[in-house]
mmCIF file of C-alpha atoms in Angstrom:
data_model
loop_
_atom_site.group_PDB
_atom_site.id
_atom_site.type_symbol
_atom_site.label_atom_id
_atom_site.label_comp_id
_atom_site.label_asym_id
_atom_site.label_seq_id
_atom_site.Cartn_x
_atom_site.Cartn_y
_atom_site.Cartn_z
ATOM 1 C CA MET Q 1 31.316 -23.421 38.214
ATOM 2 C CA LYS Q 2 34.856 -22.370 39.074
ATOM 3 C CA LEU Q 3 36.200 -23.236 42.507
ATOM 4 C CA ASP Q 4 39.392 -21.831 43.989
ATOM 5 C CA LEU Q 5 40.400 -24.520 46.464
ATOM 6 C CA ARG Q 6 42.570 -22.629 48.962
ATOM 7 C CA ALA Q 7 43.964 -25.624 50.845
ATOM 8 C CA PRO Q 8 44.566 -29.228 49.817
ATOM 9 C CA LEU Q 9 42.298 -32.021 51.053
ATOM 10 C CA PHE Q 10 44.285 -34.968 52.413
ATOM 11 C CA TYR Q 11 43.338 -38.657 52.406
ATOM 12 C CA ALA Q 12 44.980 -41.901 53.450
ATOM 13 C CA LYS Q 13 46.193 -43.728 50.346
ATOM 14 C CA THR Q 14 44.332 -47.009 50.188
ATOM 15 C CA ASN Q 15 44.186 -50.044 47.956
ATOM 16 C CA LEU Q 16 40.867 -50.209 46.168
ATOM 17 C CA THR Q 17 38.737 -53.109 47.413
ATOM 18 C CA LYS Q 18 35.631 -54.646 45.897
ATOM 19 C CA SER Q 19 33.422 -52.870 48.458
ATOM 20 C CA ASP Q 20 35.078 -49.527 47.655
ATOM 21 C CA GLN Q 21 34.472 -50.119 43.947
ATOM 22 C CA ALA Q 22 30.750 -49.809 44.660
ATOM 23 C CA GLU Q 23 31.632 -46.113 45.129
ATOM 24 C CA LYS Q 24 28.833 -45.529 47.597
ATOM 25 C CA PRO Q 25 30.305 -44.270 50.843
ATOM 26 C CA LEU Q 26 28.424 -44.982 54.012
ATOM 27 C CA LYS Q 27 27.550 -42.207 56.409
ATOM 28 C CA ASN Q 28 30.777 -40.689 57.820
ATOM 29 C CA GLU Q 29 32.876 -42.087 54.942
ATOM 30 C CA GLU Q 30 34.596 -39.979 52.314
ATOM 31 C CA PHE Q 31 36.513 -41.168 49.243
ATOM 32 C CA LEU Q 32 38.752 -39.474 46.700
ATOM 33 C CA PHE Q 33 39.429 -41.105 43.324
ATOM 34 C CA CYS Q 34 41.993 -39.670 40.929
ATOM 35 C CA TYR Q 35 41.988 -40.722 37.280
ATOM 36 C CA ALA Q 36 44.189 -39.869 34.339
ATOM 37 C CA LEU Q 37 42.129 -39.021 31.275
ATOM 38 C CA ASN Q 38 42.641 -40.310 27.770
ATOM 39 C CA PRO Q 39 44.510 -37.417 26.073
ATOM 40 C CA LEU Q 40 42.547 -37.852 22.830
ATOM 41 C CA GLN Q 41 39.219 -37.655 24.662
ATOM 42 C CA SER Q 42 40.104 -35.048 27.283
ATOM 43 C CA SER Q 43 40.144 -32.205 24.758
ATOM 44 C CA SER Q 44 37.102 -33.239 22.721
ATOM 45 C CA ILE Q 45 33.787 -31.391 22.931
ATOM 46 C CA GLU Q 46 32.116 -34.759 22.209
ATOM 47 C CA PRO Q 47 34.278 -37.349 23.998
ATOM 48 C CA GLU Q 48 33.493 -41.034 23.713
ATOM 49 C CA ARG Q 49 32.286 -42.190 27.130
ATOM 50 C CA ALA Q 50 33.881 -45.649 26.857
ATOM 51 C CA GLU Q 51 37.282 -44.125 26.006
ATOM 52 C CA PHE Q 52 37.205 -41.091 28.330
ATOM 53 C CA LEU Q 53 38.902 -42.482 31.450
ATOM 54 C CA GLY Q 54 42.483 -43.547 31.658
ATOM 55 C CA PRO Q 55 43.944 -45.452 34.603
ATOM 56 C CA LEU Q 56 43.072 -44.912 38.253
ATOM 57 C CA LEU Q 57 46.078 -43.006 39.651
ATOM 58 C CA PHE Q 58 45.116 -43.336 43.301
ATOM 59 C CA PHE Q 59 42.310 -43.925 45.746
ATOM 60 C CA GLY Q 60 42.103 -42.193 49.113
ATOM 61 C CA LYS Q 61 39.853 -42.566 52.104
ATOM 62 C CA LYS Q 62 39.285 -40.153 54.984
ATOM 63 C CA THR Q 63 40.449 -41.621 58.245
ATOM 64 C CA GLU Q 64 40.276 -40.477 61.825
ATOM 65 C CA GLU Q 65 44.026 -39.968 61.764
ATOM 66 C CA GLN Q 66 44.961 -36.755 59.985
ATOM 67 C CA PRO Q 67 47.208 -37.622 57.009
ATOM 68 C CA SER Q 68 50.135 -35.278 56.552
ATOM 69 C CA GLU Q 69 51.672 -33.733 53.459
ATOM 70 C CA GLY Q 70 54.794 -35.517 52.266
ATOM 71 C CA ASP Q 71 53.805 -38.853 53.817
ATOM 72 C CA PRO Q 72 53.954 -41.530 51.074
ATOM 73 C CA LYS Q 73 50.731 -42.991 52.534
ATOM 74 C CA THR Q 74 48.930 -39.693 51.887
ATOM 75 C CA VAL Q 75 47.185 -38.523 48.720
ATOM 76 C CA SER Q 76 45.474 -35.205 48.150
ATOM 77 C CA LEU Q 77 43.234 -33.019 46.103
ATOM 78 C CA PRO Q 78 45.759 -30.188 45.629
ATOM 79 C CA GLN Q 79 44.921 -26.559 46.178
ATOM 80 C CA GLY Q 80 44.189 -24.729 42.939
ATOM 81 C CA LEU Q 81 41.578 -23.512 40.476
ATOM 82 C CA TYR Q 82 39.068 -26.150 39.363
ATOM 83 C CA LEU Q 83 35.966 -26.618 37.321
ATOM 84 C CA PHE Q 84 33.623 -27.985 39.985
ATOM 85 C CA THR Q 85 30.367 -29.883 39.732
ATOM 86 C CA GLN Q 86 28.307 -31.292 42.602
ATOM 87 C CA LYS Q 87 25.142 -33.384 42.802
ATOM 88 C CA ARG Q 88 23.220 -34.625 45.816
ATOM 89 C CA GLY Q 89 21.706 -38.090 45.756
ATOM 90 C CA GLU Q 90 22.699 -40.870 43.395
ATOM 91 C CA ALA Q 91 24.757 -39.537 40.483
ATOM 92 C CA ASP Q 92 26.841 -40.927 37.626
ATOM 93 C CA TRP Q 93 30.130 -39.098 38.095
ATOM 94 C CA LEU Q 94 31.425 -40.103 34.657
ATOM 95 C CA ASP Q 95 28.490 -38.388 32.954
ATOM 96 C CA MET Q 96 29.035 -35.390 35.248
ATOM 97 C CA ALA Q 97 32.718 -35.232 34.218
ATOM 98 C CA ILE Q 98 31.888 -35.364 30.508
ATOM 99 C CA GLU Q 99 29.318 -32.568 30.819
ATOM 100 C CA GLN Q 100 31.795 -30.563 32.886
ATOM 101 C CA GLN Q 101 34.384 -30.947 30.125
ATOM 102 C CA LYS Q 102 31.930 -29.767 27.469
ATOM 103 C CA ASP Q 103 31.113 -26.670 29.543
ATOM 104 C CA GLY Q 104 34.786 -25.952 30.207
ATOM 105 C CA LEU Q 105 35.764 -26.235 26.551
ATOM 106 C CA TRP Q 106 32.801 -24.067 25.567
ATOM 107 C CA GLU Q 107 34.092 -21.415 27.995
ATOM 108 C CA ARG Q 108 37.602 -21.804 26.509
ATOM 109 C CA ASP Q 109 39.158 -23.117 29.701
ATOM 110 C CA LYS Q 110 42.465 -24.966 29.498
ATOM 111 C CA LEU Q 111 41.715 -28.307 31.167
ATOM 112 C CA GLU Q 112 44.270 -30.654 32.690
ATOM 113 C CA ASP Q 113 44.160 -34.396 32.000
ATOM 114 C CA THR Q 114 43.493 -35.383 35.611
ATOM 115 C CA LEU Q 115 40.048 -35.928 37.107
ATOM 116 C CA TYR Q 116 39.234 -36.006 40.824
ATOM 117 C CA ILE Q 117 36.046 -37.563 42.146
ATOM 118 C CA ARG Q 118 35.072 -36.925 45.770
ATOM 119 C CA LEU Q 119 32.271 -39.000 47.289
ATOM 120 C CA LEU Q 120 30.879 -38.116 50.708
ATOM 121 C CA HIS Q 121 27.736 -37.646 52.793
ATOM 122 C CA GLU Q 122 26.247 -34.292 53.757
ATOM 123 C CA ASP Q 123 23.008 -33.882 55.679
ATOM 124 C CA ASP Q 124 22.384 -37.659 55.515
ATOM 125 C CA ALA Q 125 22.528 -37.687 51.716
ATOM 126 C CA PRO Q 126 25.233 -38.914 49.335
ATOM 127 C CA VAL Q 127 27.106 -36.169 47.481
ATOM 128 C CA THR Q 128 29.208 -36.545 44.340
ATOM 129 C CA GLN Q 129 31.784 -33.869 43.513
ATOM 130 C CA VAL Q 130 33.853 -33.665 40.319
ATOM 131 C CA PHE Q 131 37.023 -31.533 40.152
ATOM 132 C CA ARG Q 132 39.068 -30.764 37.043
ATOM 133 C CA ALA Q 133 41.972 -28.315 37.177
ATOM 134 C CA ALA Q 134 41.381 -25.477 34.726
ATOM 135 C CA GLU Q 135 42.586 -22.053 33.719
ATOM 136 C CA LYS Q 136 41.432 -19.527 31.135
ATOM 137 C CA ARG Q 137 43.228 -19.679 27.796
#
């Protein structure tokens, strides 16, 4: 689905720890991962899973303190138009991102090479959200 995010979501920039790499936020935790995508794979209707992701650009964590725009310790999911996918319960976000790309290319969307993964809890259940900036060609 398309999502017009009207305001950015801010997070405290954090170094990724081994416990964070489990990518399973506890209740009241929220994470944002931002990855570059492999340019050869990010425009393919049948991308190779093992080659899809590029480097992790940043990792953010919601904190009680409100991060502010322009602070070098702040990262964000910028406002804009995104392809958006969400699943409740345990989910493989990489598979979600690949399926999202296939759908976007099928719909002739112009997809950017940056992938945002938001992990949080809603109604006592884990939620995985995948965002990819897109516009119609």
